[in-house]
């Protein structure tokens, strides 16, 4: 279900999690992942070994002794992962894996990574409708059970409504969240109407592409091509330049591109831990 290169990393995370010693001092272990909130809790007397960066000099000057600030982690983030399950995602060029399969690999790895961090994860598949959305995932058995449903999903003939994830977040999720939208982002409409979501949510675009999609489109104009989402054929037309401009303008630095032909571990880990 999960590629071996990602499975190895998941096992390493499990080992580190189980072997980590929990200290008595709150705030002594701070997650390196972006987005992890640290909220001020209280001050206490300095203990040898405390991080001197946490010394509260105002309190220390009043009390005549060193005091340090204590923090607690915000372990209840909301993580949303949307996976495009339209017909175009089940295509692939020279590789053995479809774009949907590669998108699923990102979803599976991110789900397990955030699960070990104590976050609440919601998984969603969409095409021209919201096909499935999970309840909050909080345990490993829950995660694997739901991920298996995605893994076994068969090819779809449905079109893509790229605005569905944005509409869902806008209408259904009032609290700030971290959201990943996994898609080939083909034939995108304008996202200008949803730019305000970036002020509340941390939105990330995960673009899945195949090598054949980055070739010069002029090479295909002499061929009769069939659209996988509507089954209609005709002269080849590509909107890749327009699509690329839209996602680059919207997501900016929150954009990861995954090639169906390349190894996944390094770019995924680098992106999720930046």
PDB file of C-alpha atoms in Angstrom:
ATOM      1  CA  UNK A   1       0.000   0.000   0.000  1.00  0.00           C
ATOM      2  CA  UNK A   2       2.810   2.418   0.930  1.00  0.00           C
ATOM      3  CA  UNK A   3       6.041   2.487  -1.063  1.00  0.00           C
ATOM      4  CA  UNK A   4       9.035   0.881   0.652  1.00  0.00           C
ATOM      5  CA  UNK A   5      11.060   4.109   0.728  1.00  0.00           C
ATOM      6  CA  UNK A   6       8.279   5.838   2.704  1.00  0.00           C
ATOM      7  CA  UNK A   7       7.551   2.798   4.879  1.00  0.00           C
ATOM      8  CA  UNK A   8      11.146   2.855   6.122  1.00  0.00           C
ATOM      9  CA  UNK A   9      10.772   6.480   7.211  1.00  0.00           C
ATOM     10  CA  UNK A  10       7.484   5.735   8.976  1.00  0.00           C
ATOM     11  CA  UNK A  11       9.136   2.942  10.968  1.00  0.00           C
ATOM     12  CA  UNK A  12      11.977   5.270  11.934  1.00  0.00           C
ATOM     13  CA  UNK A  13       9.458   7.825  13.183  1.00  0.00           C
ATOM     14  CA  UNK A  14       7.705   5.123  15.242  1.00  0.00           C
ATOM     15  CA  UNK A  15      10.989   4.007  16.793  1.00  0.00           C
ATOM     16  CA  UNK A  16      11.978   7.565  17.696  1.00  0.00           C
ATOM     17  CA  UNK A  17       8.542   8.255  19.142  1.00  0.00           C
ATOM     18  CA  UNK A  18       8.528   5.164  21.357  1.00  0.00           C
ATOM     19  CA  UNK A  19      12.124   5.611  22.515  1.00  0.00           C
ATOM     20  CA  UNK A  20      11.822   9.303  23.368  1.00  0.00           C
ATOM     21  CA  UNK A  21      12.039   9.913  27.093  1.00  0.00           C
ATOM     22  CA  UNK A  22       9.401  12.252  28.431  1.00  0.00           C
ATOM     23  CA  UNK A  23      10.950  14.770  30.784  1.00  0.00           C
ATOM     24  CA  UNK A  24       9.288  16.382  33.784  1.00  0.00           C
ATOM     25  CA  UNK A  25       9.933  19.890  32.541  1.00  0.00           C
ATOM     26  CA  UNK A  26       7.228  21.212  30.265  1.00  0.00           C
ATOM     27  CA  UNK A  27       8.483  22.622  27.005  1.00  0.00           C
ATOM     28  CA  UNK A  28      11.804  20.791  27.023  1.00  0.00           C
ATOM     29  CA  UNK A  29      10.951  19.025  23.788  1.00  0.00           C
ATOM     30  CA  UNK A  30       9.926  21.345  20.961  1.00  0.00           C
ATOM     31  CA  UNK A  31       8.747  20.032  17.613  1.00  0.00           C
ATOM     32  CA  UNK A  32      10.726  21.217  14.587  1.00  0.00           C
ATOM     33  CA  UNK A  33       7.732  21.075  12.254  1.00  0.00           C
ATOM     34  CA  UNK A  34       6.389  24.358  11.016  1.00  0.00           C
ATOM     35  CA  UNK A  35       3.009  25.281  12.388  1.00  0.00           C
ATOM     36  CA  UNK A  36       3.418  23.741  15.815  1.00  0.00           C
ATOM     37  CA  UNK A  37       2.089  26.288  18.258  1.00  0.00           C
ATOM     38  CA  UNK A  38       3.800  26.995  21.595  1.00  0.00           C
ATOM     39  CA  UNK A  39       1.571  28.774  24.093  1.00  0.00           C
ATOM     40  CA  UNK A  40       2.891  30.479  27.227  1.00  0.00           C
ATOM     41  CA  UNK A  41       1.863  28.625  30.387  1.00  0.00           C
ATOM     42  CA  UNK A  42       3.618  30.074  33.464  1.00  0.00           C
ATOM     43  CA  UNK A  43       6.998  30.901  34.982  1.00  0.00           C
ATOM     44  CA  UNK A  44       8.983  28.799  37.438  1.00  0.00           C
ATOM     45  CA  UNK A  45      12.380  28.935  39.133  1.00  0.00           C
ATOM     46  CA  UNK A  46      15.379  28.256  36.946  1.00  0.00           C
ATOM     47  CA  UNK A  47      16.818  24.722  37.117  1.00  0.00           C
ATOM     48  CA  UNK A  48      20.370  23.944  36.015  1.00  0.00           C
ATOM     49  CA  UNK A  49      20.160  22.728  32.435  1.00  0.00           C
ATOM     50  CA  UNK A  50      17.213  24.921  31.424  1.00  0.00           C
ATOM     51  CA  UNK A  51      17.498  26.764  28.122  1.00  0.00           C
ATOM     52  CA  UNK A  52      18.734  30.257  29.025  1.00  0.00           C
ATOM     53  CA  UNK A  53      16.738  31.662  26.098  1.00  0.00           C
ATOM     54  CA  UNK A  54      13.584  31.019  28.141  1.00  0.00           C
ATOM     55  CA  UNK A  55      14.670  33.152  31.110  1.00  0.00           C
ATOM     56  CA  UNK A  56      12.053  35.786  31.964  1.00  0.00           C
ATOM     57  CA  UNK A  57      14.276  38.727  32.863  1.00  0.00           C
ATOM     58  CA  UNK A  58      11.408  40.937  34.030  1.00  0.00           C
ATOM     59  CA  UNK A  59      10.233  38.420  36.639  1.00  0.00           C
ATOM     60  CA  UNK A  60      13.813  37.503  37.559  1.00  0.00           C
ATOM     61  CA  UNK A  61      14.700  41.134  38.287  1.00  0.00           C
ATOM     62  CA  UNK A  62      11.655  41.547  40.541  1.00  0.00           C
ATOM     63  CA  UNK A  63      12.165  38.290  42.449  1.00  0.00           C
ATOM     64  CA  UNK A  64      15.948  38.465  42.723  1.00  0.00           C
ATOM     65  CA  UNK A  65      16.271  34.917  41.355  1.00  0.00           C
ATOM     66  CA  UNK A  66      16.238  33.447  37.874  1.00  0.00           C
ATOM     67  CA  UNK A  67      12.852  32.394  36.486  1.00  0.00           C
ATOM     68  CA  UNK A  68      12.115  30.723  33.157  1.00  0.00           C
ATOM     69  CA  UNK A  69       8.998  30.717  31.014  1.00  0.00           C
ATOM     70  CA  UNK A  70       7.178  27.434  30.550  1.00  0.00           C
ATOM     71  CA  UNK A  71       5.281  26.570  27.403  1.00  0.00           C
ATOM     72  CA  UNK A  72       2.867  23.881  26.356  1.00  0.00           C
ATOM     73  CA  UNK A  73       2.429  22.601  22.840  1.00  0.00           C
ATOM     74  CA  UNK A  74      -0.754  23.007  20.867  1.00  0.00           C
ATOM     75  CA  UNK A  75      -1.216  19.317  20.061  1.00  0.00           C
ATOM     76  CA  UNK A  76      -4.651  19.605  18.532  1.00  0.00           C
ATOM     77  CA  UNK A  77      -4.105  21.037  15.090  1.00  0.00           C
ATOM     78  CA  UNK A  78      -6.609  20.303  12.361  1.00  0.00           C
ATOM     79  CA  UNK A  79      -5.055  18.736   9.266  1.00  0.00           C
ATOM     80  CA  UNK A  80      -7.108  18.394   6.074  1.00  0.00           C
ATOM     81  CA  UNK A  81      -5.833  16.383   3.114  1.00  0.00           C
ATOM     82  CA  UNK A  82      -7.830  16.528  -0.131  1.00  0.00           C
ATOM     83  CA  UNK A  83      -7.017  14.048  -2.910  1.00  0.00           C
ATOM     84  CA  UNK A  84      -8.300  14.607  -6.447  1.00  0.00           C
ATOM     85  CA  UNK A  85      -9.886  11.329  -7.632  1.00  0.00           C
ATOM     86  CA  UNK A  86     -11.085  12.466 -11.059  1.00  0.00           C
ATOM     87  CA  UNK A  87     -10.334  10.562 -14.271  1.00  0.00           C
ATOM     88  CA  UNK A  88      -7.213  12.547 -15.165  1.00  0.00           C
ATOM     89  CA  UNK A  89      -5.523  11.445 -11.935  1.00  0.00           C
ATOM     90  CA  UNK A  90      -5.661   7.799 -12.995  1.00  0.00           C
ATOM     91  CA  UNK A  91      -3.541   8.414 -16.073  1.00  0.00           C
ATOM     92  CA  UNK A  92       0.199   8.028 -16.315  1.00  0.00           C
ATOM     93  CA  UNK A  93       2.837   8.197 -18.983  1.00  0.00           C
ATOM     94  CA  UNK A  94       6.089   6.290 -18.882  1.00  0.00           C
ATOM     95  CA  UNK A  95       6.003   5.331 -15.194  1.00  0.00           C
ATOM     96  CA  UNK A  96       4.232   2.399 -13.564  1.00  0.00           C
ATOM     97  CA  UNK A  97       2.309   4.600 -11.153  1.00  0.00           C
ATOM     98  CA  UNK A  98      -0.704   6.774 -11.823  1.00  0.00           C
ATOM     99  CA  UNK A  99      -0.909  10.326 -10.541  1.00  0.00           C
ATOM    100  CA  UNK A 100      -3.577   9.163  -8.091  1.00  0.00           C
ATOM    101  CA  UNK A 101      -1.190   6.543  -6.664  1.00  0.00           C
ATOM    102  CA  UNK A 102       1.560   9.122  -6.163  1.00  0.00           C
ATOM    103  CA  UNK A 103      -0.929  11.504  -4.553  1.00  0.00           C
ATOM    104  CA  UNK A 104      -2.044   8.697  -2.266  1.00  0.00           C
ATOM    105  CA  UNK A 105       1.559   8.127  -1.165  1.00  0.00           C
ATOM    106  CA  UNK A 106       1.814  11.749  -0.039  1.00  0.00           C
ATOM    107  CA  UNK A 107      -1.541  11.465   1.739  1.00  0.00           C
ATOM    108  CA  UNK A 108      -0.567   8.265   3.556  1.00  0.00           C
ATOM    109  CA  UNK A 109       2.844   9.496   4.700  1.00  0.00           C
ATOM    110  CA  UNK A 110       1.542  12.892   5.819  1.00  0.00           C
ATOM    111  CA  UNK A 111      -1.352  11.263   7.686  1.00  0.00           C
ATOM    112  CA  UNK A 112       0.925   8.993   9.714  1.00  0.00           C
ATOM    113  CA  UNK A 113       3.473  11.750  10.324  1.00  0.00           C
ATOM    114  CA  UNK A 114       0.868  14.170  11.693  1.00  0.00           C
ATOM    115  CA  UNK A 115      -0.845  11.376  13.631  1.00  0.00           C
ATOM    116  CA  UNK A 116       2.340  10.791  15.625  1.00  0.00           C
ATOM    117  CA  UNK A 117       2.352  14.518  16.376  1.00  0.00           C
ATOM    118  CA  UNK A 118      -1.042  14.318  18.095  1.00  0.00           C
ATOM    119  CA  UNK A 119      -2.968  16.158  15.382  1.00  0.00           C
ATOM    120  CA  UNK A 120      -6.511  15.543  14.149  1.00  0.00           C
ATOM    121  CA  UNK A 121      -6.555  14.524  10.501  1.00  0.00           C
ATOM    122  CA  UNK A 122      -9.429  14.586   8.014  1.00  0.00           C
ATOM    123  CA  UNK A 123      -9.029  12.844   4.644  1.00  0.00           C
ATOM    124  CA  UNK A 124     -11.178  13.736   1.664  1.00  0.00           C
ATOM    125  CA  UNK A 125     -11.504  12.599  -1.950  1.00  0.00           C
ATOM    126  CA  UNK A 126     -13.195  14.745  -4.565  1.00  0.00           C
ATOM    127  CA  UNK A 127     -13.897  14.869  -8.291  1.00  0.00           C
ATOM    128  CA  UNK A 128     -16.897  16.883  -9.482  1.00  0.00           C
ATOM    129  CA  UNK A 129     -18.336  16.267  -6.003  1.00  0.00           C
ATOM    130  CA  UNK A 130     -17.060  15.523  -2.517  1.00  0.00           C
ATOM    131  CA  UNK A 131     -16.905  11.730  -2.717  1.00  0.00           C
ATOM    132  CA  UNK A 132     -15.718  10.899   0.781  1.00  0.00           C
ATOM    133  CA  UNK A 133     -14.608  12.712   3.907  1.00  0.00           C
ATOM    134  CA  UNK A 134     -13.446  10.959   7.037  1.00  0.00           C
ATOM    135  CA  UNK A 135     -14.180  11.695  10.638  1.00  0.00           C
ATOM    136  CA  UNK A 136     -11.213  12.943  12.652  1.00  0.00           C
ATOM    137  CA  UNK A 137      -8.457  10.318  12.603  1.00  0.00           C
ATOM    138  CA  UNK A 138      -6.736   9.956  15.965  1.00  0.00           C
ATOM    139  CA  UNK A 139      -5.324   6.402  15.995  1.00  0.00           C
ATOM    140  CA  UNK A 140      -3.098   4.311  13.757  1.00  0.00           C
ATOM    141  CA  UNK A 141      -5.751   1.570  13.153  1.00  0.00           C
ATOM    142  CA  UNK A 142      -8.221   4.273  12.100  1.00  0.00           C
ATOM    143  CA  UNK A 143      -5.661   5.740   9.737  1.00  0.00           C
ATOM    144  CA  UNK A 144      -4.810   2.455   8.027  1.00  0.00           C
ATOM    145  CA  UNK A 145      -8.470   1.485   7.693  1.00  0.00           C
ATOM    146  CA  UNK A 146      -9.368   4.721   5.915  1.00  0.00           C
ATOM    147  CA  UNK A 147      -6.185   4.843   3.849  1.00  0.00           C
ATOM    148  CA  UNK A 148      -6.958   1.362   2.549  1.00  0.00           C
ATOM    149  CA  UNK A 149     -10.249   2.665   1.131  1.00  0.00           C
ATOM    150  CA  UNK A 150      -8.312   5.246  -0.845  1.00  0.00           C
ATOM    151  CA  UNK A 151      -5.723   2.689  -1.948  1.00  0.00           C
ATOM    152  CA  UNK A 152      -8.396   0.343  -3.337  1.00  0.00           C
ATOM    153  CA  UNK A 153     -10.247   3.078  -5.183  1.00  0.00           C
ATOM    154  CA  UNK A 154     -10.844   2.228  -8.826  1.00  0.00           C
ATOM    155  CA  UNK A 155     -10.404   4.499 -11.808  1.00  0.00           C
ATOM    156  CA  UNK A 156     -13.034   7.184 -12.132  1.00  0.00           C
ATOM    157  CA  UNK A 157     -14.629   8.679 -15.239  1.00  0.00           C
ATOM    158  CA  UNK A 158     -15.586  11.831 -13.408  1.00  0.00           C
ATOM    159  CA  UNK A 159     -14.504  15.371 -14.150  1.00  0.00           C
ATOM    160  CA  UNK A 160     -12.765  17.697 -11.699  1.00  0.00           C
ATOM    161  CA  UNK A 161     -14.262  20.617  -9.833  1.00  0.00           C
ATOM    162  CA  UNK A 162     -11.055  22.191  -8.574  1.00  0.00           C
ATOM    163  CA  UNK A 163     -12.945  24.696  -6.439  1.00  0.00           C
ATOM    164  CA  UNK A 164     -14.557  22.061  -4.186  1.00  0.00           C
ATOM    165  CA  UNK A 165     -11.743  21.921  -1.572  1.00  0.00           C
ATOM    166  CA  UNK A 166     -11.687  25.712  -1.333  1.00  0.00           C
ATOM    167  CA  UNK A 167     -15.484  25.924  -1.025  1.00  0.00           C
ATOM    168  CA  UNK A 168     -15.483  23.212   1.633  1.00  0.00           C
ATOM    169  CA  UNK A 169     -12.843  24.959   3.730  1.00  0.00           C
ATOM    170  CA  UNK A 170     -14.602  28.310   3.376  1.00  0.00           C
ATOM    171  CA  UNK A 171     -18.048  26.962   4.335  1.00  0.00           C
ATOM    172  CA  UNK A 172     -17.256  24.168   6.799  1.00  0.00           C
ATOM    173  CA  UNK A 173     -13.994  24.934   8.605  1.00  0.00           C
ATOM    174  CA  UNK A 174     -14.009  28.071  10.714  1.00  0.00           C
ATOM    175  CA  UNK A 175     -10.973  27.256  12.858  1.00  0.00           C
ATOM    176  CA  UNK A 176      -7.537  27.703  11.340  1.00  0.00           C
ATOM    177  CA  UNK A 177      -6.155  24.528   9.809  1.00  0.00           C
ATOM    178  CA  UNK A 178      -3.316  23.113   7.764  1.00  0.00           C
ATOM    179  CA  UNK A 179      -4.667  21.871   4.443  1.00  0.00           C
ATOM    180  CA  UNK A 180      -3.057  19.949   1.588  1.00  0.00           C
ATOM    181  CA  UNK A 181      -4.770  19.792  -1.804  1.00  0.00           C
ATOM    182  CA  UNK A 182      -3.342  17.011  -3.983  1.00  0.00           C
ATOM    183  CA  UNK A 183      -4.145  17.218  -7.691  1.00  0.00           C
ATOM    184  CA  UNK A 184      -2.736  17.524 -11.186  1.00  0.00           C
ATOM    185  CA  UNK A 185      -4.390  20.986 -11.239  1.00  0.00           C
ATOM    186  CA  UNK A 186      -5.307  20.593 -14.916  1.00  0.00           C
ATOM    187  CA  UNK A 187      -7.663  23.145 -16.502  1.00  0.00           C
ATOM    188  CA  UNK A 188      -7.849  25.304 -13.400  1.00  0.00           C
ATOM    189  CA  UNK A 189     -10.367  28.111 -12.988  1.00  0.00           C
ATOM    190  CA  UNK A 190      -9.351  31.333 -11.263  1.00  0.00           C
ATOM    191  CA  UNK A 191      -8.661  31.059  -7.517  1.00  0.00           C
ATOM    192  CA  UNK A 192      -8.798  34.801  -6.856  1.00  0.00           C
ATOM    193  CA  UNK A 193     -12.086  34.509  -4.950  1.00  0.00           C
ATOM    194  CA  UNK A 194     -10.426  32.231  -2.375  1.00  0.00           C
ATOM    195  CA  UNK A 195      -7.244  34.166  -1.669  1.00  0.00           C
ATOM    196  CA  UNK A 196      -8.679  35.386   1.637  1.00  0.00           C
ATOM    197  CA  UNK A 197      -8.558  31.788   2.931  1.00  0.00           C
ATOM    198  CA  UNK A 198      -4.791  32.135   3.191  1.00  0.00           C
ATOM    199  CA  UNK A 199      -5.272  34.592   6.055  1.00  0.00           C
ATOM    200  CA  UNK A 200      -6.953  31.898   8.169  1.00  0.00           C
ATOM    201  CA  UNK A 201      -5.629  28.597   6.867  1.00  0.00           C
ATOM    202  CA  UNK A 202      -2.237  27.255   5.881  1.00  0.00           C
ATOM    203  CA  UNK A 203      -3.081  26.021   2.367  1.00  0.00           C
ATOM    204  CA  UNK A 204      -0.644  23.845   0.445  1.00  0.00           C
ATOM    205  CA  UNK A 205      -0.784  22.665  -3.160  1.00  0.00           C
ATOM    206  CA  UNK A 206       0.687  19.257  -4.033  1.00  0.00           C
ATOM    207  CA  UNK A 207       0.913  19.080  -7.818  1.00  0.00           C
ATOM    208  CA  UNK A 208       1.300  15.601  -9.320  1.00  0.00           C
ATOM    209  CA  UNK A 209       2.582  15.415 -12.880  1.00  0.00           C
ATOM    210  CA  UNK A 210       3.976  12.974 -15.400  1.00  0.00           C
ATOM    211  CA  UNK A 211       6.985  13.592 -17.634  1.00  0.00           C
ATOM    212  CA  UNK A 212       4.830  13.518 -20.749  1.00  0.00           C
ATOM    213  CA  UNK A 213       2.874  16.517 -19.450  1.00  0.00           C
ATOM    214  CA  UNK A 214       5.907  18.791 -19.460  1.00  0.00           C
ATOM    215  CA  UNK A 215       6.853  18.081 -23.069  1.00  0.00           C
ATOM    216  CA  UNK A 216       6.330  20.779 -25.684  1.00  0.00           C
ATOM    217  CA  UNK A 217       2.592  20.710 -26.422  1.00  0.00           C
ATOM    218  CA  UNK A 218       3.286  21.436 -30.113  1.00  0.00           C
ATOM    219  CA  UNK A 219       4.441  17.819 -30.431  1.00  0.00           C
ATOM    220  CA  UNK A 220       0.887  16.578 -29.837  1.00  0.00           C
ATOM    221  CA  UNK A 221      -1.062  18.962 -32.052  1.00  0.00           C
ATOM    222  CA  UNK A 222      -0.872  16.613 -35.032  1.00  0.00           C
ATOM    223  CA  UNK A 223      -2.492  13.793 -33.081  1.00  0.00           C
ATOM    224  CA  UNK A 224      -6.104  12.999 -32.233  1.00  0.00           C
ATOM    225  CA  UNK A 225      -6.305  13.051 -28.416  1.00  0.00           C
ATOM    226  CA  UNK A 226      -8.967  11.773 -26.025  1.00  0.00           C
ATOM    227  CA  UNK A 227      -9.886  13.676 -22.868  1.00  0.00           C
ATOM    228  CA  UNK A 228      -9.955  11.144 -19.975  1.00  0.00           C
ATOM    229  CA  UNK A 229     -12.562  13.139 -18.042  1.00  0.00           C
ATOM    230  CA  UNK A 230     -15.235  13.517 -20.714  1.00  0.00           C
ATOM    231  CA  UNK A 231     -14.273  10.786 -23.172  1.00  0.00           C
ATOM    232  CA  UNK A 232     -14.340  13.222 -26.078  1.00  0.00           C
ATOM    233  CA  UNK A 233     -11.603  13.409 -28.674  1.00  0.00           C
ATOM    234  CA  UNK A 234     -10.210  16.167 -30.801  1.00  0.00           C
ATOM    235  CA  UNK A 235      -7.198  18.353 -31.457  1.00  0.00           C
ATOM    236  CA  UNK A 236      -4.848  18.395 -28.491  1.00  0.00           C
ATOM    237  CA  UNK A 237      -5.079  21.447 -26.263  1.00  0.00           C
ATOM    238  CA  UNK A 238      -2.983  22.142 -23.189  1.00  0.00           C
ATOM    239  CA  UNK A 239      -3.607  24.709 -20.475  1.00  0.00           C
ATOM    240  CA  UNK A 240      -0.437  23.860 -18.553  1.00  0.00           C
ATOM    241  CA  UNK A 241       1.065  27.354 -18.786  1.00  0.00           C
ATOM    242  CA  UNK A 242      -2.114  28.990 -17.478  1.00  0.00           C
ATOM    243  CA  UNK A 243      -2.542  26.325 -14.785  1.00  0.00           C
ATOM    244  CA  UNK A 244       1.038  26.724 -13.616  1.00  0.00           C
ATOM    245  CA  UNK A 245       0.641  30.491 -13.359  1.00  0.00           C
ATOM    246  CA  UNK A 246      -2.554  30.157 -11.298  1.00  0.00           C
ATOM    247  CA  UNK A 247      -1.145  27.715  -8.739  1.00  0.00           C
ATOM    248  CA  UNK A 248       2.143  29.603  -8.479  1.00  0.00           C
ATOM    249  CA  UNK A 249       0.333  32.888  -7.829  1.00  0.00           C
ATOM    250  CA  UNK A 250      -2.005  31.300  -5.284  1.00  0.00           C
ATOM    251  CA  UNK A 251       0.186  28.913  -3.274  1.00  0.00           C
ATOM    252  CA  UNK A 252       3.515  30.704  -3.786  1.00  0.00           C
ATOM    253  CA  UNK A 253       5.998  28.926  -1.480  1.00  0.00           C
ATOM    254  CA  UNK A 254       3.372  26.450  -0.281  1.00  0.00           C
ATOM    255  CA  UNK A 255       3.669  24.354  -3.419  1.00  0.00           C
ATOM    256  CA  UNK A 256       5.262  20.938  -3.899  1.00  0.00           C
ATOM    257  CA  UNK A 257       5.609  19.219  -7.272  1.00  0.00           C
ATOM    258  CA  UNK A 258       5.863  15.421  -7.389  1.00  0.00           C
ATOM    259  CA  UNK A 259       6.845  13.529 -10.535  1.00  0.00           C
ATOM    260  CA  UNK A 260       5.332  10.062 -11.073  1.00  0.00           C
ATOM    261  CA  UNK A 261       8.732   8.868 -12.288  1.00  0.00           C
ATOM    262  CA  UNK A 262      10.950  10.117  -9.453  1.00  0.00           C
ATOM    263  CA  UNK A 263      11.615   8.959  -5.893  1.00  0.00           C
ATOM    264  CA  UNK A 264       9.303  10.519  -3.329  1.00  0.00           C
ATOM    265  CA  UNK A 265      10.888  10.293   0.120  1.00  0.00           C
ATOM    266  CA  UNK A 266      13.330  13.210  -0.080  1.00  0.00           C
ATOM    267  CA  UNK A 267      10.988  15.869  -1.539  1.00  0.00           C
ATOM    268  CA  UNK A 268       8.064  14.874   0.703  1.00  0.00           C
ATOM    269  CA  UNK A 269      10.082  14.868   3.929  1.00  0.00           C
ATOM    270  CA  UNK A 270      11.844  18.105   2.976  1.00  0.00           C
ATOM    271  CA  UNK A 271       8.510  19.797   2.327  1.00  0.00           C
ATOM    272  CA  UNK A 272       6.673  18.541   5.417  1.00  0.00           C
ATOM    273  CA  UNK A 273       9.518  19.459   7.759  1.00  0.00           C
ATOM    274  CA  UNK A 274      10.477  22.830   6.281  1.00  0.00           C
TER     275      UNK A 274
END
